[in-house]
Amino acid sequence: MAKGEGAESGSAAGLLPTGILPAAERPAQKEPKKKQQLSICNKLCYAVGGAPYQVTGCALGFFLQIYLLDVAQVEPFFASIILFVGRAWDAFTDPLVGFCISKSSWTPLGRLMPWIIFSTPLAIIAYFLIWFVPDFPRGQALWYLLFYCLFETLVTCFHVPYSALTMFISTEQSERDSATAYRMTVEVLGTVLGTAIQGQIVGQADTPCLQDPSDSALAMEGANHTQSTTSLKETQNAYLLAAGVIASIYVICAVILTLGVREQREPYETQQAEPMSFFRGLRLVMSHGPYVKLIAGFLFTSLAFMLVEGNFALFCTYTLGFRNEFQNLLLAIMLSATFTIPIWQWFLTRFGKKTAVYVGISSAVPFLILVAFMESNLIVTYVVAVAAGISVAAAFLLPWSMLPDVIDDFHLKQPQSHGTEPIFFSFYVFFTKFASGVSLGISTLSLDFAGYQTRGCSQPARVKFTLKLLVTIAPIVLILLGLLLFKLYPIDEEKRRQNKKALQALREEASSSGCSDTDSTELASIL
């Protein structure tokens, strides 16, 4: 509280009997504390910060596998190593960055914002170099592994603090849920942008393929060599152009986030003398039952959607035979997801988050079954893509909407354990990314064992069947397992309401305690 004439008289007035004060100096009766509301501008600036991770993640998730195999011409075995090690390293960096953030001190910009600001320029350089084809073919695999891991490290330095920022934009649960809905809408729009930019720019280039991949090496090197080389170079340049556009979006969104959002500390957190150690906080977090059950459920459901994402381009190109349509199908899925995010936000508010999980994520199963058994039909595929986007929207929104509830429950049970928010978010992302790395590595290796032919215009029947298993049957099994685990998740709507009331009482008690201490100190100095 500022020291000054007005502050002193206000403090004294709050403690001396009102009868001995002049009428003009008698304190006005305190008004009830208003809810801390975020403006639409604040929510939009916060939400825009989620776009960089989704734009780049979507481009890498949907296109990196086919880029490595058919454009950079990396052998399937080495491509599987790049994808697995890159995702596994990305998973490892999440708790590492979470640990570093938990040790960070508050600055004039906050505790999280400096990470976002300083990681951005390095991240866009590394991202651009992922899509560059070096001239030395022997070291290509090492090139892509190095810059893929470097980019994932830097984008983690952006995304982990951004995810934890949810807990610091407001102390009101309803405001955080509303801001999360804004964020999820923008993030799905980010996936639309990533799909549209990468897909449409790359789709304009004609990636050359070999009509008969089983022919001899002479046939591969001889026929139409000049035309094939020129076409391949155009495709490589198209990937670079898309990378440049996406990198520009990354920078713009980071600037808007930095200028439009300020971190806020919990009143009871400022009274804590020393922050909890990372490893003690980790032990407490990983022993918190609701958190373990939540990440176990979303681990399987996220893995299901990541399997579809990682293999969708190859599935559309070779199994369904839509080589020139897969980028449009991706766009249909993401546009559908974008328009249904507000519907799911209304649904979870009206019927509860657990109900939204069951309805939203399970709605993907019938369409995956349809894709598994239907013949190749473009119109039906577009219908399925639009319908699948509805489930994708639920998978985007619900984990990030439910994690703050788990953290609130943890704060009530461990009221002195502050600074653990980055641990919650980073380890959730760690488990999903590690599982994603395993799934992508295994799926790419499975294609190698099935006889995948690099740059082939068509693939053997075993490859097509393997792609169908990876995009339909495996995700269905994983979704069902995830939904069974959600039955164990204990935080329903009644529990959420109880936690909200208890936390509000804790905040009011901390605020009034802080005010009383300040007033007593000032009165002592006056006397």
Coordinates of C-alpha atoms in Angstrom, one line a residue:
M1 CA 0.0 0.0 0.0
A2 CA 1.4 3.4 -0.9
K3 CA 2.6 5.6 1.9
G4 CA 1.1 9.0 1.7
E5 CA -1.4 11.3 3.4
G6 CA -4.4 9.6 1.9
A7 CA -3.1 6.2 2.8
E8 CA -2.3 7.2 6.4
S9 CA -5.7 8.7 7.1
G10 CA -7.4 5.8 5.5
S11 CA -5.4 3.3 7.6
A12 CA -6.0 5.3 10.8
A13 CA -9.7 5.6 10.0
G14 CA -9.9 1.9 9.6
L15 CA -8.6 1.3 13.1
L16 CA -9.6 4.2 15.4
P17 CA -13.2 4.4 16.6
T18 CA -15.3 6.4 14.2
G19 CA -16.7 8.6 17.0
I20 CA -13.5 10.4 17.6
L21 CA -12.9 11.2 13.9
P22 CA -14.3 14.3 12.1
A23 CA -17.3 13.5 10.0
A24 CA -15.4 14.1 6.8
E25 CA -12.8 11.6 7.8
R26 CA -15.1 8.8 8.9
P27 CA -14.6 5.8 6.6
A28 CA -17.2 4.9 4.1
Q29 CA -18.8 1.5 4.6
K30 CA -16.9 -1.2 2.6
E31 CA -18.6 -2.3 -0.6
P32 CA -18.7 -6.1 -1.3
K33 CA -15.7 -7.1 -3.4
K34 CA -16.5 -7.3 -7.1
K35 CA -15.6 -10.3 -9.2
Q36 CA -12.4 -9.9 -11.0
Q37 CA -13.4 -10.0 -14.7
L38 CA -11.2 -10.2 -17.7
S39 CA -12.1 -8.0 -20.7
I40 CA -12.7 -9.5 -24.1
C41 CA -9.5 -7.9 -25.3
N42 CA -7.6 -9.6 -22.4
K43 CA -9.1 -12.9 -23.3
L44 CA -8.3 -12.5 -27.0
C45 CA -4.7 -11.5 -26.4
Y46 CA -4.3 -14.5 -24.1
A47 CA -6.0 -16.8 -26.6
V48 CA -3.8 -15.6 -29.5
G49 CA -0.7 -16.9 -27.6
G50 CA -1.9 -20.5 -28.1
A51 CA -1.7 -20.2 -31.9
P52 CA 2.1 -20.5 -32.4
Y53 CA 2.2 -23.9 -30.8
Q54 CA -0.7 -25.2 -32.7
V55 CA 0.2 -23.8 -36.1
T56 CA 3.7 -25.3 -36.0
G57 CA 2.6 -28.5 -34.2
C58 CA -0.1 -29.0 -36.8
A59 CA 2.3 -28.5 -39.7
L60 CA 4.8 -30.9 -38.2
G61 CA 2.2 -33.4 -37.0
F62 CA 0.5 -33.8 -40.4
F63 CA 3.3 -33.1 -42.8
L64 CA 6.7 -34.0 -41.3
Q65 CA 6.4 -37.7 -41.9
I66 CA 5.4 -37.5 -45.5
Y67 CA 8.0 -34.7 -46.0
L68 CA 10.8 -36.8 -44.6
L69 CA 9.8 -39.8 -46.7
D70 CA 8.9 -38.3 -50.0
V71 CA 10.5 -34.9 -50.2
A72 CA 13.7 -35.1 -48.2
Q73 CA 13.9 -38.8 -49.2
V74 CA 15.1 -40.0 -45.8
E75 CA 14.9 -43.8 -45.4
P76 CA 11.8 -45.0 -43.4
F77 CA 14.0 -46.5 -40.7
F78 CA 15.9 -43.2 -40.1
A79 CA 12.6 -41.2 -40.4
S80 CA 11.1 -43.4 -37.6
I81 CA 14.2 -42.6 -35.4
I82 CA 13.8 -38.8 -36.1
L83 CA 10.1 -38.8 -35.3
F84 CA 10.5 -41.0 -32.1
V85 CA 13.6 -39.3 -30.7
G86 CA 12.3 -35.8 -31.6
R87 CA 9.0 -36.4 -29.8
A88 CA 10.7 -38.2 -26.9
W89 CA 13.1 -35.4 -26.4
D90 CA 10.2 -32.9 -26.6
A91 CA 8.5 -34.9 -23.9
F92 CA 11.6 -34.8 -21.7
T93 CA 12.0 -31.0 -22.1
D94 CA 8.6 -30.3 -20.6
P95 CA 9.3 -31.3 -17.0
L96 CA 12.8 -29.9 -17.4
V97 CA 11.4 -26.5 -18.5
G98 CA 8.8 -26.8 -15.8
F99 CA 11.6 -27.3 -13.2
C100 CA 13.4 -24.2 -14.5
I101 CA 10.2 -22.1 -14.4
S102 CA 9.5 -23.2 -10.9
K103 CA 12.9 -21.9 -9.9
S104 CA 12.3 -18.6 -11.7
S105 CA 11.7 -15.4 -9.7
W106 CA 9.1 -12.8 -10.4
T107 CA 10.2 -10.0 -12.7
P108 CA 8.5 -6.8 -13.8
L109 CA 7.2 -8.8 -16.7
G110 CA 6.1 -11.7 -14.4
R111 CA 7.6 -15.1 -13.9
L112 CA 6.4 -16.8 -17.1
M113 CA 6.5 -14.0 -19.7
P114 CA 10.4 -13.8 -20.0
W115 CA 10.5 -17.4 -21.2
I116 CA 8.0 -16.7 -23.9
I117 CA 9.8 -13.5 -25.1
F118 CA 13.3 -14.9 -25.2
S119 CA 12.5 -18.3 -26.8
T120 CA 10.5 -16.9 -29.7
P121 CA 13.3 -15.6 -32.1
L122 CA 15.4 -18.8 -31.7
A123 CA 12.4 -21.0 -32.2
I124 CA 11.4 -19.6 -35.6
I125 CA 15.0 -20.0 -36.9
A126 CA 15.1 -23.7 -35.8
Y127 CA 11.6 -24.2 -37.3
F128 CA 12.6 -22.8 -40.7
L129 CA 15.7 -25.1 -40.8
I130 CA 13.6 -28.2 -40.2
W131 CA 12.0 -27.6 -43.7
F132 CA 15.3 -27.0 -45.4
V133 CA 16.9 -29.8 -47.4
P134 CA 20.7 -29.8 -47.0
D135 CA 23.0 -30.6 -49.9
F136 CA 24.8 -33.4 -48.0
P137 CA 22.7 -36.5 -48.3
R138 CA 24.7 -38.6 -45.8
G139 CA 24.1 -36.2 -42.9
Q140 CA 20.4 -35.4 -43.6
A141 CA 19.1 -37.6 -40.8
L142 CA 21.3 -35.9 -38.3
W143 CA 20.4 -32.5 -39.6
Y144 CA 16.6 -33.1 -39.2
L145 CA 17.1 -34.8 -35.8
L146 CA 19.2 -31.8 -34.5
F147 CA 16.9 -29.0 -35.6
Y148 CA 13.7 -30.9 -34.8
C149 CA 15.0 -31.5 -31.2
L150 CA 16.2 -27.9 -31.0
F151 CA 12.8 -26.5 -32.1
E152 CA 10.9 -28.7 -29.8
T153 CA 13.0 -27.5 -26.9
L154 CA 12.4 -23.9 -27.7
V155 CA 8.7 -24.2 -28.4
T156 CA 8.5 -25.9 -25.0
C157 CA 10.0 -22.9 -23.4
F158 CA 7.1 -21.0 -25.0
H159 CA 4.3 -23.4 -24.4
V160 CA 4.8 -24.6 -20.9
P161 CA 4.8 -21.1 -19.4
Y162 CA 1.9 -20.2 -21.6
S163 CA -0.1 -23.2 -20.4
A164 CA 0.6 -22.4 -16.8
L165 CA -0.4 -18.8 -17.5
T166 CA -4.0 -20.0 -17.3
M167 CA -3.7 -20.0 -13.5
F168 CA -2.3 -16.4 -13.4
I169 CA -4.7 -14.4 -15.6
S170 CA -7.5 -14.4 -13.1
T171 CA -8.4 -15.9 -9.7
E172 CA -12.0 -16.5 -10.8
Q173 CA -12.7 -20.0 -12.0
S174 CA -15.4 -18.9 -14.4
E175 CA -13.1 -16.3 -16.0
R176 CA -10.4 -19.0 -16.4
D177 CA -12.9 -21.3 -18.0
S178 CA -14.1 -18.6 -20.4
A179 CA -10.5 -17.6 -21.3
T180 CA -9.7 -21.3 -21.9
A181 CA -12.7 -21.5 -24.3
Y182 CA -11.3 -18.4 -26.2
R183 CA -7.9 -20.1 -26.2
M184 CA -9.2 -23.4 -27.5
T185 CA -11.1 -21.6 -30.3
V186 CA -7.9 -19.7 -31.3
E187 CA -5.8 -22.9 -31.1
V188 CA -8.2 -24.7 -33.4
L189 CA -8.0 -21.7 -35.7
G190 CA -4.3 -22.1 -35.4
T191 CA -4.5 -25.7 -36.6
V192 CA -6.7 -24.5 -39.4
L193 CA -4.1 -21.9 -40.3
G194 CA -1.3 -24.5 -40.1
T195 CA -3.3 -26.9 -42.2
A196 CA -4.3 -24.3 -44.8
I197 CA -0.9 -22.6 -45.1
Q198 CA 1.1 -25.8 -45.2
G199 CA -1.4 -27.8 -47.1
Q200 CA -2.4 -25.3 -49.7
I201 CA 1.1 -24.0 -50.4
V202 CA 2.6 -27.4 -50.6
G203 CA -0.4 -28.8 -52.5
Q204 CA 0.3 -26.4 -55.4
A205 CA 3.7 -28.1 -56.0
D206 CA 3.6 -31.4 -57.8
T207 CA 5.7 -33.9 -55.7
P208 CA 7.2 -36.4 -58.2
C209 CA 6.5 -40.1 -57.6
L210 CA 7.7 -43.3 -59.2
Q211 CA 5.1 -45.3 -61.1
D212 CA 6.8 -48.6 -60.3
P213 CA 8.9 -48.4 -57.2
S214 CA 10.0 -52.0 -57.5
D215 CA 12.0 -51.2 -60.7
S216 CA 15.8 -51.2 -60.7
A217 CA 17.9 -48.4 -59.5
L218 CA 18.6 -47.5 -63.2
A219 CA 14.9 -46.9 -63.7
M220 CA 14.8 -44.7 -60.6
E221 CA 17.7 -42.6 -61.7
G222 CA 17.2 -42.5 -65.5
A223 CA 13.6 -41.9 -66.7
N224 CA 12.6 -38.2 -66.7
H225 CA 15.5 -37.4 -64.2
T226 CA 15.6 -33.7 -65.1
Q227 CA 11.9 -33.2 -64.9
S228 CA 11.7 -35.1 -61.6
T229 CA 14.6 -33.1 -60.1
T230 CA 13.0 -29.8 -61.1
S231 CA 9.6 -30.9 -59.6
L232 CA 11.2 -32.0 -56.4
K233 CA 13.0 -28.7 -56.0
E234 CA 9.8 -26.8 -56.5
T235 CA 8.2 -29.0 -53.7
Q236 CA 11.1 -28.2 -51.4
N237 CA 10.8 -24.5 -52.1
A238 CA 7.1 -24.7 -51.3
Y239 CA 7.8 -26.2 -47.9
L240 CA 10.3 -23.4 -47.2
L241 CA 7.7 -20.8 -48.2
A242 CA 5.1 -22.3 -45.9
A243 CA 7.7 -22.4 -43.1
G244 CA 8.4 -18.7 -43.6
V245 CA 4.7 -17.8 -43.4
I246 CA 4.1 -19.9 -40.3
A247 CA 7.2 -18.4 -38.6
S248 CA 5.8 -14.9 -39.2
I249 CA 2.5 -15.9 -37.6
Y250 CA 4.5 -17.2 -34.6
V251 CA 6.2 -13.9 -34.0
I252 CA 3.0 -11.8 -34.4
C253 CA 1.1 -13.9 -31.9
A254 CA 4.0 -13.8 -29.4
V255 CA 4.0 -10.0 -29.6
I256 CA 0.2 -9.7 -29.0
L257 CA 0.4 -12.1 -26.0
T258 CA 3.3 -10.2 -24.5
L259 CA 1.6 -6.8 -24.8
G260 CA -1.9 -7.8 -24.0
V261 CA -1.6 -10.1 -20.9
R262 CA -0.3 -9.5 -17.4
E263 CA 0.4 -12.2 -14.8
Q264 CA -1.4 -11.9 -11.4
R265 CA -0.3 -13.6 -8.2
E266 CA -2.7 -15.3 -5.8
P267 CA -3.0 -13.2 -2.5
Y268 CA -2.1 -16.2 -0.4
E269 CA 0.9 -17.0 -2.6
T270 CA 2.5 -13.6 -1.9
Q271 CA 2.5 -14.4 1.8
Q272 CA 4.6 -17.5 1.4
A273 CA 8.2 -17.0 2.5
E274 CA 10.0 -19.6 0.4
P275 CA 8.9 -21.5 -2.7
M276 CA 8.6 -25.3 -2.5
S277 CA 11.4 -27.3 -4.0
F278 CA 10.7 -28.8 -7.4
F279 CA 11.2 -32.5 -6.3
R280 CA 9.0 -32.1 -3.3
G281 CA 6.4 -30.4 -5.5
L282 CA 6.7 -33.2 -8.0
R283 CA 6.1 -35.9 -5.4
L284 CA 3.0 -34.1 -4.2
V285 CA 1.7 -33.5 -7.7
M286 CA 2.2 -37.1 -8.8
S287 CA 0.6 -38.4 -5.6
H288 CA -2.5 -36.3 -6.2
G289 CA -5.2 -38.9 -7.2
P290 CA -7.4 -36.7 -9.5
Y291 CA -4.4 -35.6 -11.5
V292 CA -3.1 -39.1 -12.1
K293 CA -6.5 -40.3 -13.2
L294 CA -7.0 -37.3 -15.5
I295 CA -3.7 -37.6 -17.3
A296 CA -4.2 -41.4 -17.6
G297 CA -7.5 -40.9 -19.3
F298 CA -6.3 -38.2 -21.6
L299 CA -3.1 -40.1 -22.3
F300 CA -5.0 -42.8 -24.2
T301 CA -7.5 -40.4 -25.9
S302 CA -4.7 -38.0 -27.0
L303 CA -2.7 -40.9 -28.3
A304 CA -5.6 -42.0 -30.4
F305 CA -5.9 -38.6 -32.1
M306 CA -2.1 -38.3 -32.5
L307 CA -2.0 -41.6 -34.4
V308 CA -4.7 -40.3 -36.8
E309 CA -2.8 -37.0 -37.1
G310 CA 0.6 -38.5 -37.8
N311 CA -0.6 -41.0 -40.4
F312 CA -3.6 -39.1 -42.0
A313 CA -1.6 -37.7 -45.0
L314 CA -0.2 -41.1 -45.9
F315 CA -3.6 -42.7 -45.4
C316 CA -5.4 -40.3 -47.7
T317 CA -2.6 -40.5 -50.3
Y318 CA -2.1 -44.2 -50.5
T319 CA -5.0 -46.1 -48.9
L320 CA -7.9 -43.9 -50.0
G321 CA -6.1 -42.7 -53.2
F322 CA -6.7 -39.0 -52.7
R323 CA -3.2 -37.7 -53.3
N324 CA -4.3 -34.2 -54.3
E325 CA -7.1 -33.9 -51.7
F326 CA -5.7 -34.7 -48.3
Q327 CA -4.8 -31.1 -47.5
N328 CA -8.5 -30.1 -48.2
L329 CA -9.7 -33.0 -46.0
L330 CA -7.5 -31.8 -43.2
L331 CA -8.9 -28.3 -43.7
A332 CA -12.5 -29.6 -43.5
I333 CA -11.7 -31.4 -40.2
M334 CA -10.2 -28.3 -38.6
L335 CA -12.8 -25.9 -39.8
S336 CA -15.5 -28.2 -38.4
A337 CA -13.6 -28.3 -35.1
T338 CA -13.3 -24.5 -35.0
F339 CA -17.0 -23.9 -35.4
T340 CA -17.9 -26.5 -32.7
I341 CA -15.6 -25.3 -29.9
P342 CA -18.2 -22.8 -28.7
I343 CA -20.9 -25.5 -28.7
W344 CA -18.7 -27.8 -26.5
Q345 CA -18.0 -24.8 -24.2
W346 CA -21.8 -24.4 -23.8
F347 CA -22.2 -28.2 -23.4
L348 CA -19.7 -28.5 -20.6
T349 CA -21.2 -25.5 -18.8
R350 CA -24.7 -27.0 -19.1
F351 CA -24.1 -30.7 -18.5
G352 CA -20.7 -30.9 -16.8
K353 CA -17.2 -31.6 -18.0
K354 CA -17.2 -35.4 -17.4
T355 CA -20.4 -35.7 -19.5
A356 CA -18.7 -33.6 -22.2
V357 CA -15.8 -36.0 -22.2
Y358 CA -17.9 -39.1 -22.7
V359 CA -20.1 -37.5 -25.4
G360 CA -17.5 -35.6 -27.3
I361 CA -14.6 -38.0 -27.5
S362 CA -16.8 -41.1 -28.1
S363 CA -18.5 -39.4 -31.0
A364 CA -15.3 -40.1 -33.1
V365 CA -15.7 -43.9 -32.8
P366 CA -18.6 -44.4 -35.3
F367 CA -16.8 -42.3 -38.0
L368 CA -13.6 -44.2 -37.5
I369 CA -15.5 -47.4 -37.9
L370 CA -17.1 -46.1 -41.1
V371 CA -13.7 -45.1 -42.5
A372 CA -12.3 -48.6 -41.7
F373 CA -15.0 -50.4 -43.7
M374 CA -16.1 -48.1 -46.4
E375 CA -14.8 -48.1 -50.0
S376 CA -12.8 -45.1 -51.3
N377 CA -15.4 -42.4 -51.9
L378 CA -14.5 -38.7 -51.8
I379 CA -17.9 -37.3 -50.9
V380 CA -18.4 -39.7 -48.0
T381 CA -14.8 -39.0 -46.9
Y382 CA -15.6 -35.3 -46.7
V383 CA -18.7 -36.0 -44.7
V384 CA -16.7 -38.1 -42.3
A385 CA -14.0 -35.4 -42.0
V386 CA -16.6 -32.8 -41.0
A387 CA -18.2 -35.1 -38.5
A388 CA -14.8 -36.1 -37.1
G389 CA -13.9 -32.4 -36.5
I390 CA -16.7 -32.3 -33.9
S391 CA -14.8 -34.8 -31.8
V392 CA -11.5 -33.2 -32.4
A393 CA -12.9 -30.0 -30.9
A394 CA -13.8 -31.8 -27.7
A395 CA -10.4 -33.4 -27.5
F396 CA -8.8 -29.9 -27.8
L397 CA -11.0 -28.1 -25.2
L398 CA -11.6 -30.6 -22.4
P399 CA -8.1 -31.4 -21.1
W400 CA -7.1 -27.8 -20.7
S401 CA -10.5 -26.9 -19.2
M402 CA -10.2 -29.7 -16.6
L403 CA -6.6 -29.3 -15.5
P404 CA -7.3 -26.0 -13.6
D405 CA -10.0 -27.9 -11.6
V406 CA -7.4 -30.4 -10.6
I407 CA -5.0 -27.7 -9.6
D408 CA -7.7 -25.9 -7.5
D409 CA -8.4 -29.2 -5.7
F410 CA -4.7 -29.7 -5.1
H411 CA -4.4 -26.2 -3.6
L412 CA -7.1 -26.9 -1.2
K413 CA -5.5 -30.1 0.0
Q414 CA -2.0 -28.6 0.0
P415 CA -2.6 -24.9 0.8
Q416 CA 1.1 -24.2 1.3
S417 CA 2.2 -25.8 -2.0
H418 CA 2.5 -22.9 -4.4
G419 CA 4.5 -22.6 -7.6
T420 CA 3.5 -26.1 -8.7
E421 CA 1.4 -25.0 -11.6
P422 CA 4.1 -25.5 -14.2
I423 CA 4.7 -29.0 -12.9
F424 CA 1.0 -29.9 -13.5
F425 CA 1.0 -28.6 -17.0
S426 CA 4.5 -29.8 -18.0
F427 CA 4.0 -33.4 -16.9
Y428 CA 0.6 -33.6 -18.6
V429 CA 2.3 -32.5 -21.8
F430 CA 5.3 -34.8 -21.0
F431 CA 3.2 -38.0 -20.9
T432 CA 1.1 -37.1 -24.0
K433 CA 4.2 -36.2 -26.1
F434 CA 6.2 -39.2 -25.0
A435 CA 3.3 -41.5 -26.0
S436 CA 3.0 -39.6 -29.2
G437 CA 6.7 -40.1 -30.0
V438 CA 6.4 -43.8 -29.3
S439 CA 3.3 -44.0 -31.5
L440 CA 4.9 -42.1 -34.4
G441 CA 8.1 -44.1 -34.2
I442 CA 6.3 -47.4 -34.1
S443 CA 3.9 -46.5 -36.9
T444 CA 6.7 -45.3 -39.2
L445 CA 8.7 -48.4 -38.4
S446 CA 5.6 -50.5 -39.1
L447 CA 5.4 -49.0 -42.5
D448 CA 9.0 -49.8 -43.1
F449 CA 8.4 -53.5 -42.2
A450 CA 5.3 -53.5 -44.4
G451 CA 7.4 -52.5 -47.4
Y452 CA 6.9 -48.8 -47.7
Q453 CA 8.3 -47.5 -51.0
T454 CA 9.8 -43.9 -50.9
R455 CA 8.3 -41.6 -53.5
G456 CA 6.0 -44.4 -54.8
C457 CA 2.9 -43.3 -56.6
S458 CA 1.2 -46.4 -55.0
Q459 CA 2.1 -48.7 -52.2
P460 CA 1.9 -52.5 -51.6
A461 CA -1.4 -53.9 -50.1
R462 CA 0.4 -54.5 -46.8
V463 CA 1.3 -50.8 -46.5
K464 CA -2.3 -49.8 -47.2
F465 CA -3.7 -52.2 -44.6
T466 CA -1.1 -51.1 -42.0
L467 CA -2.2 -47.4 -42.6
K468 CA -5.8 -48.4 -42.1
L469 CA -5.0 -50.1 -38.8
L470 CA -3.1 -47.1 -37.6
V471 CA -5.8 -44.6 -38.5
T472 CA -8.9 -46.5 -37.5
I473 CA -8.7 -49.6 -35.4
A474 CA -5.8 -48.6 -33.1
P475 CA -7.4 -45.2 -32.2
I476 CA -10.8 -46.8 -31.5
V477 CA -9.2 -49.2 -29.0
L478 CA -7.3 -46.3 -27.3
I479 CA -10.4 -44.1 -27.1
L480 CA -12.4 -46.8 -25.4
L481 CA -9.6 -47.4 -22.9
G482 CA -9.4 -43.7 -22.1
L483 CA -13.1 -43.4 -21.5
L484 CA -13.0 -46.4 -19.1
L485 CA -10.3 -44.6 -17.1
F486 CA -12.4 -41.4 -16.9
K487 CA -14.9 -43.3 -14.8
L488 CA -12.3 -43.1 -12.0
Y489 CA -11.9 -39.3 -12.2
P490 CA -13.5 -37.9 -9.0
I491 CA -14.1 -34.2 -9.7
D492 CA -17.7 -33.8 -10.9
E493 CA -19.7 -30.6 -11.0
E494 CA -20.7 -30.8 -7.3
K495 CA -17.1 -31.2 -6.3
R496 CA -16.1 -28.2 -8.5
R497 CA -18.6 -26.0 -6.8
Q498 CA -17.4 -27.0 -3.3
N499 CA -13.8 -26.3 -4.3
K500 CA -14.7 -22.9 -5.8
K501 CA -16.4 -21.8 -2.6
A502 CA -13.6 -23.0 -0.4
L503 CA -10.9 -21.3 -2.5
Q504 CA -12.9 -18.0 -2.6
A505 CA -13.0 -18.1 1.2
L506 CA -9.2 -18.8 1.3
R507 CA -8.5 -15.8 -1.0
E508 CA -10.7 -13.5 1.0
E509 CA -9.1 -14.5 4.3
A510 CA -5.6 -14.0 2.8
S511 CA -6.6 -10.6 1.4
S512 CA -8.1 -9.4 4.6
S513 CA -5.1 -10.7 6.6
G514 CA -2.8 -8.8 4.3
C515 CA -4.8 -5.6 4.6
S516 CA -4.9 -5.9 8.4
D517 CA -1.1 -6.3 8.6
T518 CA -0.5 -3.3 6.4
D519 CA -3.0 -1.1 8.4
S520 CA -1.4 -2.0 11.7
T521 CA 2.1 -1.2 10.5
E522 CA 0.9 2.2 9.2
L523 CA -1.0 3.1 12.4
A524 CA 2.1 2.3 14.4
S525 CA 4.2 4.6 12.3
I526 CA 1.6 7.4 12.7
L527 CA 1.4 7.1 16.5

